[in-house]
GROMACS .gro file of C-alpha atoms in nm:
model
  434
    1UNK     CA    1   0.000   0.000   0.000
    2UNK     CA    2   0.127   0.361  -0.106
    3UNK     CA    3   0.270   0.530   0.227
    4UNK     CA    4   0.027   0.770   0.370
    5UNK     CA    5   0.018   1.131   0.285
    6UNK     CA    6  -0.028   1.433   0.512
    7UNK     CA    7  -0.278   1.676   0.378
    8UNK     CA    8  -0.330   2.010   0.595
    9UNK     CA    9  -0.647   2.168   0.507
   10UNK     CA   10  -0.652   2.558   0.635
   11UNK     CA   11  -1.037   2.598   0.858
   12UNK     CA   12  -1.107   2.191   0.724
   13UNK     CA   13  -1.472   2.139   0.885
   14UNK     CA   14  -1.677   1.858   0.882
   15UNK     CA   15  -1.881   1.903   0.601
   16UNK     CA   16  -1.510   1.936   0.371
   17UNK     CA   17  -1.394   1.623   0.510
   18UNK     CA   18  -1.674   1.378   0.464
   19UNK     CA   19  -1.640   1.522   0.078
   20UNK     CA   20  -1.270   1.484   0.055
   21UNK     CA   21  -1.253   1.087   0.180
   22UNK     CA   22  -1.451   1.017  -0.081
   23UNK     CA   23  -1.216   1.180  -0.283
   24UNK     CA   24  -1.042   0.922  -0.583
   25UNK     CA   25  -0.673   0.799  -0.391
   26UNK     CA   26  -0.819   0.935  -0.066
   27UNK     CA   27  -0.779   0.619   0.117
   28UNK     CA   28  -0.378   0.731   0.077
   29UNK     CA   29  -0.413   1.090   0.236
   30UNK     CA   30  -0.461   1.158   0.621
   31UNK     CA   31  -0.609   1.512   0.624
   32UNK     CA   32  -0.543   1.747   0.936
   33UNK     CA   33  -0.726   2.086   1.001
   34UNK     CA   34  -0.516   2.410   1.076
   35UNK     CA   35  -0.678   2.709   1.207
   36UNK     CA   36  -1.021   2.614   1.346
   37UNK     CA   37  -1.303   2.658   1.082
   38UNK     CA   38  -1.488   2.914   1.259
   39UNK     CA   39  -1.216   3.205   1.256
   40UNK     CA   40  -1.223   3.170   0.873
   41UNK     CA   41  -1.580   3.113   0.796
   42UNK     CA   42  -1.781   3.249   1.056
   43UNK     CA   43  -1.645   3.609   1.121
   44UNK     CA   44  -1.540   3.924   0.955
   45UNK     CA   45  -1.206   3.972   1.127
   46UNK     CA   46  -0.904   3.823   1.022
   47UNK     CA   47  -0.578   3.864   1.187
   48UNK     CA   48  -0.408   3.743   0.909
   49UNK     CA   49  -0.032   3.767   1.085
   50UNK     CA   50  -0.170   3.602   1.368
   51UNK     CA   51  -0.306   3.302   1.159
   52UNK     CA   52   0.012   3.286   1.012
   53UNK     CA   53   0.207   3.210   1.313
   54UNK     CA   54  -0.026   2.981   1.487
   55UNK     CA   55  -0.048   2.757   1.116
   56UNK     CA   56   0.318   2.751   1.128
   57UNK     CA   57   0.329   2.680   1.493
   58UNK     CA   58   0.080   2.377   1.423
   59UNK     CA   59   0.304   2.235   1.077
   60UNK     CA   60   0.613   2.304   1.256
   61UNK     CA   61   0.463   2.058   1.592
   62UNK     CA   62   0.333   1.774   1.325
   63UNK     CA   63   0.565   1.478   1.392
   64UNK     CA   64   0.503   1.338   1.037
   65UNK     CA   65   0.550   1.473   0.739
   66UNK     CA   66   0.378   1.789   0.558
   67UNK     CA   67   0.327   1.661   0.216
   68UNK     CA   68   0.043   1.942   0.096
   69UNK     CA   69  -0.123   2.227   0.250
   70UNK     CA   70  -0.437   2.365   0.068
   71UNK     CA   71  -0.783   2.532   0.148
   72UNK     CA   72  -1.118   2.623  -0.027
   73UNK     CA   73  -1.159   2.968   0.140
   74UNK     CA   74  -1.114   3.269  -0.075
   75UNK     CA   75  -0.979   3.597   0.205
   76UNK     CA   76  -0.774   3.519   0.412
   77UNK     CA   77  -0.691   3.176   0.331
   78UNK     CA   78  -0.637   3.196  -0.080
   79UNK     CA   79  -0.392   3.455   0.010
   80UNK     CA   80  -0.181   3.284   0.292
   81UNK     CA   81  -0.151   2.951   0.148
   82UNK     CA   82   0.117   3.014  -0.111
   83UNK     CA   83   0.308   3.163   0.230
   84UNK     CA   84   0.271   2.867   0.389
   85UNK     CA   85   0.339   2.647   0.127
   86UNK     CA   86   0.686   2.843   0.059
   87UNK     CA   87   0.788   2.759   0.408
   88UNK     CA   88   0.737   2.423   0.420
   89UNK     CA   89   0.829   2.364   0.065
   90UNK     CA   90   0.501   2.225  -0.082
   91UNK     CA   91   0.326   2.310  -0.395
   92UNK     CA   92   0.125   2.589  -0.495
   93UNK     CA   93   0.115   2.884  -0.746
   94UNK     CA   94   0.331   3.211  -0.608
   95UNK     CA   95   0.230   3.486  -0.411
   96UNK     CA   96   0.272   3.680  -0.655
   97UNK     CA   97   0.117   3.520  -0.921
   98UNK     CA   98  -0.172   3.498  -0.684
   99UNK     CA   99  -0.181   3.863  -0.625
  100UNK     CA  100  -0.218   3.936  -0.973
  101UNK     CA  101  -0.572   3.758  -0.960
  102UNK     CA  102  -0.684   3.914  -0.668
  103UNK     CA  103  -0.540   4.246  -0.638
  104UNK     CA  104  -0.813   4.395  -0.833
  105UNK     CA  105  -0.609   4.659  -0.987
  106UNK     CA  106  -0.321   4.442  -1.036
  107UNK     CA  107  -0.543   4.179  -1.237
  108UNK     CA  108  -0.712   4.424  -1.445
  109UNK     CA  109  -0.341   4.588  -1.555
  110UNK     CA  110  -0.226   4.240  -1.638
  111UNK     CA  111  -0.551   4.152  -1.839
  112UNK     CA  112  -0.496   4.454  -2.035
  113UNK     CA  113  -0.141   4.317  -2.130
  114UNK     CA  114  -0.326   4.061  -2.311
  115UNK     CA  115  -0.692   4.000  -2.351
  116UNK     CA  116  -0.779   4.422  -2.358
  117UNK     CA  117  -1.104   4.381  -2.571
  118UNK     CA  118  -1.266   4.116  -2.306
  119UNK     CA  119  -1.246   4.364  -1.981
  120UNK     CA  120  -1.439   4.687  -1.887
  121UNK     CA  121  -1.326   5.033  -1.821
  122UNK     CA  122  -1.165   5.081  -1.485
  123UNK     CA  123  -0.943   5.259  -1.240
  124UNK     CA  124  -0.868   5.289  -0.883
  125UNK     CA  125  -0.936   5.557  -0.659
  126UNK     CA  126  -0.878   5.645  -0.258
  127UNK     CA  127  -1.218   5.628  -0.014
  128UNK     CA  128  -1.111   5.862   0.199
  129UNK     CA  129  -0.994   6.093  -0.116
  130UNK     CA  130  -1.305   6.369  -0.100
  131UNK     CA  131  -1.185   6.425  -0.449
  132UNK     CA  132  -1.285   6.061  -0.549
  133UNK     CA  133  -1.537   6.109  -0.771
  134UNK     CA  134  -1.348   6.418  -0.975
  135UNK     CA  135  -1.055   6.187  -1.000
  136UNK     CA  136  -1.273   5.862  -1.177
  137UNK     CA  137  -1.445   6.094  -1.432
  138UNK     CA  138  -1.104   6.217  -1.484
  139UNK     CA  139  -1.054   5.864  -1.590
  140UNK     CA  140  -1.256   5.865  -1.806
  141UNK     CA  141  -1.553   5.664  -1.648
  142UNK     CA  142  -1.898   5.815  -1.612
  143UNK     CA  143  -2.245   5.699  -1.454
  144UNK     CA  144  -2.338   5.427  -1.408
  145UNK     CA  145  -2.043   5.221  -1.293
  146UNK     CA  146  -1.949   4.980  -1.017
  147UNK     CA  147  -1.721   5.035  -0.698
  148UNK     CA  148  -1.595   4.777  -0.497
  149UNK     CA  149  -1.256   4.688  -0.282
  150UNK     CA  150  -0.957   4.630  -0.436
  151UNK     CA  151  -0.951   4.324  -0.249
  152UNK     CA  152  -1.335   4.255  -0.202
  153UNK     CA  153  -1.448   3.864   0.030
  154UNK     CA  154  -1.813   3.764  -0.120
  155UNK     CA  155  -2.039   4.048  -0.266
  156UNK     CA  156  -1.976   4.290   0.031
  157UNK     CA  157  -1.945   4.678  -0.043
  158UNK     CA  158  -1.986   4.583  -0.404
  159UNK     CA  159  -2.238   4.886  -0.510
  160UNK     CA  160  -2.405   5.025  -0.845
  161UNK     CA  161  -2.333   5.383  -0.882
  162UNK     CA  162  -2.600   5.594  -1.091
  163UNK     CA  163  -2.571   5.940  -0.907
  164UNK     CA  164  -2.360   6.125  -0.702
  165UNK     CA  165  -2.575   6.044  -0.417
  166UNK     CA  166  -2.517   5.685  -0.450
  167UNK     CA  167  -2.135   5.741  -0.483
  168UNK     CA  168  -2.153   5.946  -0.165
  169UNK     CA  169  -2.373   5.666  -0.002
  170UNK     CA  170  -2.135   5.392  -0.102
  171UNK     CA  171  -1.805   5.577   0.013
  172UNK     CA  172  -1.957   5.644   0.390
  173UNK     CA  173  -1.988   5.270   0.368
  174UNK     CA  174  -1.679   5.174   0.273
  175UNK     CA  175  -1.484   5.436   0.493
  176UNK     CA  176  -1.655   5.262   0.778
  177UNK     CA  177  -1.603   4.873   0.681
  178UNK     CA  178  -1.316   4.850   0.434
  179UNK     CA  179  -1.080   4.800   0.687
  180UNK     CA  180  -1.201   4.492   0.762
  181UNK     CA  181  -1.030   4.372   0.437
  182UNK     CA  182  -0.765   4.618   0.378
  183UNK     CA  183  -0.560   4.580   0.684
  184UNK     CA  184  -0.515   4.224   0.669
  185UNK     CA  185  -0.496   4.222   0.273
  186UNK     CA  186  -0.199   4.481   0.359
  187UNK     CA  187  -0.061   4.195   0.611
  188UNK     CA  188  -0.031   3.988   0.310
  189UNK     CA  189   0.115   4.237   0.082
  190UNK     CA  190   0.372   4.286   0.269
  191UNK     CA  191   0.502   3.974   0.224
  192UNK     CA  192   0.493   3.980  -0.142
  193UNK     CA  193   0.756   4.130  -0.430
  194UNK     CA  194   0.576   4.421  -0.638
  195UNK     CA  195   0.592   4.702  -0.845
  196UNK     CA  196   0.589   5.054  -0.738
  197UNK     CA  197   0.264   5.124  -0.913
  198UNK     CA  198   0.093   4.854  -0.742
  199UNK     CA  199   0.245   4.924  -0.356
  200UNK     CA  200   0.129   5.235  -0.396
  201UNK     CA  201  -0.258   5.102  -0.434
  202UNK     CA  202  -0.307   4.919  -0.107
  203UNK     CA  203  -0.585   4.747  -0.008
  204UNK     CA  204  -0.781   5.085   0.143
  205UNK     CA  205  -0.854   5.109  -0.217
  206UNK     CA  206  -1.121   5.075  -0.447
  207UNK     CA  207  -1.201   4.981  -0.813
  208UNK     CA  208  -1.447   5.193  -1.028
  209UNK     CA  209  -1.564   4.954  -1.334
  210UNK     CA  210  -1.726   5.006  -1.640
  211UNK     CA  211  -2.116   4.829  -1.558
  212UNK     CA  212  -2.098   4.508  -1.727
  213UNK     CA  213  -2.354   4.272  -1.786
  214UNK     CA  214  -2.523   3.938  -1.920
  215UNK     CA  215  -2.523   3.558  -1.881
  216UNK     CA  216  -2.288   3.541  -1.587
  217UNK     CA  217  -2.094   3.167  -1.528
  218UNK     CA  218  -1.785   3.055  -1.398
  219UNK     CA  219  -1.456   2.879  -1.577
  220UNK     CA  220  -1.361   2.570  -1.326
  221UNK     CA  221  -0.968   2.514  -1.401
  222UNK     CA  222  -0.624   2.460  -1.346
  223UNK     CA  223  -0.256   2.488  -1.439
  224UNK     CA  224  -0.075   2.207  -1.397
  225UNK     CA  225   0.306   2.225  -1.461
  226UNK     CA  226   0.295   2.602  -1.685
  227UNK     CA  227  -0.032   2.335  -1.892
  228UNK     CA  228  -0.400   2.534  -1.776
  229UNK     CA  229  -0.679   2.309  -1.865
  230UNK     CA  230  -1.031   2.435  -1.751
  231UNK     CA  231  -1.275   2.169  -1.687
  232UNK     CA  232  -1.648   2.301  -1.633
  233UNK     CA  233  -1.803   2.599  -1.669
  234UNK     CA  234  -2.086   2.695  -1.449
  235UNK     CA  235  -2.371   2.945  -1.496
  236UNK     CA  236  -2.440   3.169  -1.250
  237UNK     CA  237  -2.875   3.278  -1.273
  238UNK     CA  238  -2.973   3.580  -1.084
  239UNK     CA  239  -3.289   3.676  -0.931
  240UNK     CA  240  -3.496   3.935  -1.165
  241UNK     CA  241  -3.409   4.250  -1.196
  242UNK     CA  242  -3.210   4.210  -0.855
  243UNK     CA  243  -2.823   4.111  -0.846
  244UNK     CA  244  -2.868   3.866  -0.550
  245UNK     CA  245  -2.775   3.531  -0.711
  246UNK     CA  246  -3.058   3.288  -0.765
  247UNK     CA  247  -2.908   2.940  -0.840
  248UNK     CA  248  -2.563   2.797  -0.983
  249UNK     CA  249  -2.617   2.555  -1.252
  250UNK     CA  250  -2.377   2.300  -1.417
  251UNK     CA  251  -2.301   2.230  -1.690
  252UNK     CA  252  -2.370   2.550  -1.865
  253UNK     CA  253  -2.618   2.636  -2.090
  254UNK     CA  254  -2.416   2.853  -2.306
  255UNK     CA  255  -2.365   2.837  -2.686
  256UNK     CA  256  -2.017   2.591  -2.738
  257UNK     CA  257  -1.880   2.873  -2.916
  258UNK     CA  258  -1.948   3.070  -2.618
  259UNK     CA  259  -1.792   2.866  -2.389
  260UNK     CA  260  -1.527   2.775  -2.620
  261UNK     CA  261  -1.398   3.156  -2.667
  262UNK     CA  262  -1.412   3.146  -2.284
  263UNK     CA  263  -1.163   2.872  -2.242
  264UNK     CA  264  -0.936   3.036  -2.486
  265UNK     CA  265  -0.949   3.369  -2.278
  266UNK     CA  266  -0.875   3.141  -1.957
  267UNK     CA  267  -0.580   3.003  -2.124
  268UNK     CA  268  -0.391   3.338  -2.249
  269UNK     CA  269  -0.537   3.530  -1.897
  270UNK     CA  270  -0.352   3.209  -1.665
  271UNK     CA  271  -0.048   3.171  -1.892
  272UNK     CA  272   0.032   3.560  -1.895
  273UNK     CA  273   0.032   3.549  -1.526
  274UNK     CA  274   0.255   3.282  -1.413
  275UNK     CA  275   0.000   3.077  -1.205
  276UNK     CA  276   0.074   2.730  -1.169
  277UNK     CA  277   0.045   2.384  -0.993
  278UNK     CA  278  -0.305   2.542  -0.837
  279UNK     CA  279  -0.684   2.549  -0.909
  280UNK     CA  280  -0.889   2.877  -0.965
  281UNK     CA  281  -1.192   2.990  -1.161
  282UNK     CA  282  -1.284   3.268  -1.335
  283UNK     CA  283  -1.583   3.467  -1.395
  284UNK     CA  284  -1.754   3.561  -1.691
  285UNK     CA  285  -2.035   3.770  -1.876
  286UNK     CA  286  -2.167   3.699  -2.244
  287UNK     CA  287  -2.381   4.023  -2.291
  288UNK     CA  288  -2.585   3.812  -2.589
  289UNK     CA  289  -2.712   4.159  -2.720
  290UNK     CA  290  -2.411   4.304  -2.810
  291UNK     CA  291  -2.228   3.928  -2.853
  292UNK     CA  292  -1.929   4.018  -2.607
  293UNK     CA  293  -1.744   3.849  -2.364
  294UNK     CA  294  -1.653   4.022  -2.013
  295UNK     CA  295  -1.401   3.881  -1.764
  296UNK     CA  296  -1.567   3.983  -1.439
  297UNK     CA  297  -1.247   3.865  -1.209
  298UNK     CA  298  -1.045   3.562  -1.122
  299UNK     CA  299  -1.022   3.305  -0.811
  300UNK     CA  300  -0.782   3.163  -0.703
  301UNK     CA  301  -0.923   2.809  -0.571
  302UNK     CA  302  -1.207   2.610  -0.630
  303UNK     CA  303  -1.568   2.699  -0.592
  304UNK     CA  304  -1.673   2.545  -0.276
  305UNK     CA  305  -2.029   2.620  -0.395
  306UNK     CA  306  -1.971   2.432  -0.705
  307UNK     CA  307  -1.830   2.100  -0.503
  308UNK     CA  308  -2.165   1.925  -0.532
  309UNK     CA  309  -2.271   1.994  -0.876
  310UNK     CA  310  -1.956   1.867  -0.972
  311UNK     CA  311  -1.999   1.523  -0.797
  312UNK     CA  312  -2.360   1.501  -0.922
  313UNK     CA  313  -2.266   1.566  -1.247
  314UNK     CA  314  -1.915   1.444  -1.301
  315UNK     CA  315  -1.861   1.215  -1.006
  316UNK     CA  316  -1.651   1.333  -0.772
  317UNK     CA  317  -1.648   1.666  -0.620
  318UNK     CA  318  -1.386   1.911  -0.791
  319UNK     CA  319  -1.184   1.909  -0.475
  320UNK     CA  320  -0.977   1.645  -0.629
  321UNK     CA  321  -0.824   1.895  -0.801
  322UNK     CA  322  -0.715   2.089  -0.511
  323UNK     CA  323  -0.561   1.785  -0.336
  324UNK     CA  324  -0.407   1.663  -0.660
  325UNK     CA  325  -0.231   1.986  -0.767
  326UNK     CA  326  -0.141   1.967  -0.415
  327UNK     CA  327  -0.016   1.628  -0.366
  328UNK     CA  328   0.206   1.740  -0.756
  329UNK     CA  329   0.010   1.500  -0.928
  330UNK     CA  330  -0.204   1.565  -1.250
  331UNK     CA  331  -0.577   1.592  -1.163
  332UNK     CA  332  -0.804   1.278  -1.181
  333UNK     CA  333  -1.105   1.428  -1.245
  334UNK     CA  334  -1.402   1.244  -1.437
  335UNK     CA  335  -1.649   1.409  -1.686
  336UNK     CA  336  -1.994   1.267  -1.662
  337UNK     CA  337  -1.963   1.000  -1.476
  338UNK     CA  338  -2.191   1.114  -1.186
  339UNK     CA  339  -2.607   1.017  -1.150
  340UNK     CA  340  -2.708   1.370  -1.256
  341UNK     CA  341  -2.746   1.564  -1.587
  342UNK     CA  342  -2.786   1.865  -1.435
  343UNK     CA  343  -2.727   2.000  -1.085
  344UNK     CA  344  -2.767   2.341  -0.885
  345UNK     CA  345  -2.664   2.555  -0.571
  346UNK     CA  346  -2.962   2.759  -0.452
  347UNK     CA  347  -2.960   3.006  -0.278
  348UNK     CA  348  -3.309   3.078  -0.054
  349UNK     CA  349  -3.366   3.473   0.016
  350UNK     CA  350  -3.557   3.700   0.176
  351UNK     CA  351  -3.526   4.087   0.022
  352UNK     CA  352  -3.596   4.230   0.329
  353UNK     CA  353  -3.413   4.573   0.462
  354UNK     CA  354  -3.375   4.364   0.794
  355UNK     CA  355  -3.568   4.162   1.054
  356UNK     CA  356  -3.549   3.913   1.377
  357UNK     CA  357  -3.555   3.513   1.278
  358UNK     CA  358  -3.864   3.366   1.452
  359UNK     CA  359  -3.842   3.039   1.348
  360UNK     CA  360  -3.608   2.796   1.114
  361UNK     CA  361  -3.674   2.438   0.981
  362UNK     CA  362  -3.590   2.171   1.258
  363UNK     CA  363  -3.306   1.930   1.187
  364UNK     CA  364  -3.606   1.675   1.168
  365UNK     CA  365  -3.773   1.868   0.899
  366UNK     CA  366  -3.453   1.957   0.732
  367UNK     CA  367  -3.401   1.600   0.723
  368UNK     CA  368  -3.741   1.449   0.608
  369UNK     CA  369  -3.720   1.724   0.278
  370UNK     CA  370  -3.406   1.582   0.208
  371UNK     CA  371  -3.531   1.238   0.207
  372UNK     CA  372  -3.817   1.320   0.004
  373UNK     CA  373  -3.591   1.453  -0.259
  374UNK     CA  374  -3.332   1.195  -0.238
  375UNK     CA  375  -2.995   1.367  -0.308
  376UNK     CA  376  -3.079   1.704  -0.204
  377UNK     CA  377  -2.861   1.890   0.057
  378UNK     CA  378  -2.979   2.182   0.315
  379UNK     CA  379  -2.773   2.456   0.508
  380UNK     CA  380  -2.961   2.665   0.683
  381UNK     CA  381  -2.774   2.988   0.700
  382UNK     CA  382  -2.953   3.147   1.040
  383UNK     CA  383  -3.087   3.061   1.385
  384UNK     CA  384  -3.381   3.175   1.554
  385UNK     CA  385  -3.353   3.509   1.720
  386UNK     CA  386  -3.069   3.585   1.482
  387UNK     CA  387  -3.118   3.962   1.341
  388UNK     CA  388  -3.078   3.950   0.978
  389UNK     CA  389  -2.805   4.199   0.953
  390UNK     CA  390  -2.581   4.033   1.170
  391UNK     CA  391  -2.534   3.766   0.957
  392UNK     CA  392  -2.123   3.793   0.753
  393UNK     CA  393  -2.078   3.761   0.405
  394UNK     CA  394  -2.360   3.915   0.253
  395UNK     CA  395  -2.478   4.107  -0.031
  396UNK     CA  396  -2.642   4.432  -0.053
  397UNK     CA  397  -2.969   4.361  -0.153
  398UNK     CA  398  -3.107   4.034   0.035
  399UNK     CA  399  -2.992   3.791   0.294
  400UNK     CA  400  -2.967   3.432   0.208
  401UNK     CA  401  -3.179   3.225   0.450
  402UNK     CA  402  -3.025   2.841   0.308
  403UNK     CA  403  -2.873   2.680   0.045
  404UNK     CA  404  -3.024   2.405  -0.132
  405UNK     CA  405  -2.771   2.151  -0.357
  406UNK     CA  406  -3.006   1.949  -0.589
  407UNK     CA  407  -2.991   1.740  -0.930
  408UNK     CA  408  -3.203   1.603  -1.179
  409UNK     CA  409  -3.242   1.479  -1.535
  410UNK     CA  410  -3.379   1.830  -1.664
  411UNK     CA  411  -3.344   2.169  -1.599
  412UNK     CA  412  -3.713   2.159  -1.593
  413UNK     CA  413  -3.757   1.918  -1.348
  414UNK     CA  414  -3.481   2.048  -1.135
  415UNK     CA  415  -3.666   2.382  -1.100
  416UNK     CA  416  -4.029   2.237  -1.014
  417UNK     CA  417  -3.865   2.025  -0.769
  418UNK     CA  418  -3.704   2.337  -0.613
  419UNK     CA  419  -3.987   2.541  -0.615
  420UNK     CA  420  -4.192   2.169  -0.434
  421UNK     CA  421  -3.897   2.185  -0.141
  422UNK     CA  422  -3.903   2.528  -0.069
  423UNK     CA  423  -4.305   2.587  -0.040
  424UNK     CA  424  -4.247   2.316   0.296
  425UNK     CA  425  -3.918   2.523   0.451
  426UNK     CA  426  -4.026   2.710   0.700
  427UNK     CA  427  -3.899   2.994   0.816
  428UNK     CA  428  -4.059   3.277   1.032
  429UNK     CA  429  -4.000   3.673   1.094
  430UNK     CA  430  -4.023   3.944   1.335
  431UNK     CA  431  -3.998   4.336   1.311
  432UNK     CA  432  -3.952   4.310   0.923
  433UNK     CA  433  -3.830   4.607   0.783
  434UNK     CA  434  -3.907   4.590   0.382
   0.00000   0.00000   0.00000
């Protein structure tokens, strides 16, 4: 029997590591947890230099070997695994190669060394410059247009600007939350080789984008050994006329041409910018009116959303590529092989301004829907008494109440059965402010 390798999975929970021993070769790989799961999923402060030292502390106390160290998280742990990797001399793609997908600014210079027709308008600008606004019409960019972080975690202070009183609106946000991601984004930077024109755009800054628009979906790849190969792509449906996400669905419905043009963008984006031996994904617009392609920004890991669809679909969950690329080995992922045609990620929402949780489905409930649409999965995203705007990681329009992983044989079918499992979920609300 092959000798036993030491994974290290950065905030591994339980729900990651019934997925990953089922994982193809698992039986080979012990995998060990570093940094408890809650300080990287469950709060909105990250001591990043802190993290550091207690994951090295941990590695450094193993009395076996450390033959990988990965993690599905994007902020903070995308951005500290390649310097943990570097000191213990496992795989992964560079920090700076990794900085150059998410350093906002950063990515969008490199993309415009290469693939300039496929990404919007943009330019950085200071919050806390009163000037700001002067500065991105200077830039040429005019209403409407997006602003977000330079390093933004989920949809948070991600805003539409149409007037000045939005901008104004959006800046007295991020003044009073961007810190939350800047100073420990700056933590990481620090660590990291780059140019003068990006250390002087730290992550206090913002982005101001073009609005782009369309069939959003997501590139699943890789680069293994300087070779990217991208593997699924998966559409991303919104809510109408909202931009709170609706469902992911895989495999894409796009035209092959579509998705074909896609790939080729994913290749010349990944190749341009060094990364290697890692997963990411990228995201993507086809605005079918005007027949254009946007690249909306890049990952670097895995969708842990997309997990699921991937094993109903293809088999296994894509996480084999993370431990593969990991463990240096090519990825053994299957195409099709899984008892699906089609699978989705939904996301259950309420589009309230706020309100107090009354009541959530029991565990028994929760349990007894998922029986009665065998392979369905539920994670309930609140607790009762919880105030709705207390909950992390949300968007600015609606809070999402649980996620619901289902497959089927149709797209059809997949959506009636949805719309069958959430009419018995029952959730209740108090002091609802709409």
């Amino acid at each position: 029997m092959a000798e036993q390798k030491n994974v290290f999975v950065v905030g591994l929970n339980d729900f990651n590591r019934q997925r990953l021993e089922t994982l193809r070769g698992a039986a080979a790989d012990r995998f060990h947890g570093v940094i408890a799961p809650e300080a990287v999923y469950d709060t909105e402060v990250f001591d990043i230099a802190a993290m550091l030292e207690e994951a090295t502390a941990t590695l450094e106390a193993f009395e076996g070997s450390v033959d990988a160290i990965v993690g599905y998280m994007d902020f903070p742990v995308s951005t500290m695994l390649p310097i943990l990797c570097e000191r213990f001399g496992t795989r992964t793609t560079s920090l700076e190669s990794l900085l150059k997908c998410e350093h906002k600014y950063w990515s969008r210079k490199v993309q415009k060394e290469v693939i300039p027709d496929y990404i919007p308008a943009f330019t950085a600008f200071d919050p806390f410059d009163d000037d700001a606004l002067t500065h991105i019409g200077e830039a040429g960019l005019y209403f409407p247009f997006f602003v977000k972080p330079i390093k933004s975690s989920g949809s948070r202070l991600g805003f539409r600007i149409d007037t000045p009183e939005d901008f104004y609106h959006a800046i007295e946000k991020l003044r009073e939350d961007i810190g939350l991601i800047a100073d420990p984004f700056n933590t990481v930077l620090e660590h990291a080789k780059l140019p003068d024109e990006i250390a002087a755009v730290d992550g206090h800054f913002c982005m101001a984008e073009e609005i782009i628009g369309g069939w959003q979906c997501t590139v699943e790849g890789y680069v293994f050994e300087g070779e990217v190969v991208s593997y699924g792509i998966v559409d991303s449906l919104r809510y109408p006329q909202v931009l709170s996400f609706f469902h992911y669905r895989y495999p894409s419905g796009l035209p092959d041409p579509i998705q074909d043009k896609m790939r080729e963008l994913t290749d010349t984006v990944m190749a341009h910018i060094g990364f290697d031996n890692s997963a990411f994904n990228i995201e993507y617009f086809w605005d079918e009116v005007q027949d254009r392609i946007w690249l909306l920004e890049i990952n670097t890991r895995i969708s842990q959303s997309h997990c699921d669809l991937f094993e109903k679909v293809d088999g296994v969950s894509n996480q084999q590529v993370t431990i593969d690329l990991a463990l240096g080995q090519r990825p053994d992922m299957p195409h099709r092989q899984g008892d699906y045609a089609v699978a989705a990620k939904f996301f259950y929402r309420v589009f309230f301004v706020d309100a107090v949780v009354s009541r959530v489905p029991s565990a028994e409930e929760v349990s007894a829907l998922e029986a009665d649409f065998p392979g369905t999965v539920i994670a309930v995203q609140v607790e009762a008494g919880q105030r709705l705007s207390t909950m992390p990681e949300q968007d600015s329009y609606s809070y999402a109440l649980a996620y619901v992983w289902m497959g089927a044989a149709s797209v059809d079918q997949l959506l009636a059965d949805y719309d069958r499992l959430i009419a018995r979920l029952p959730f209740e609300f108090d002091q609802v402010e709409g």
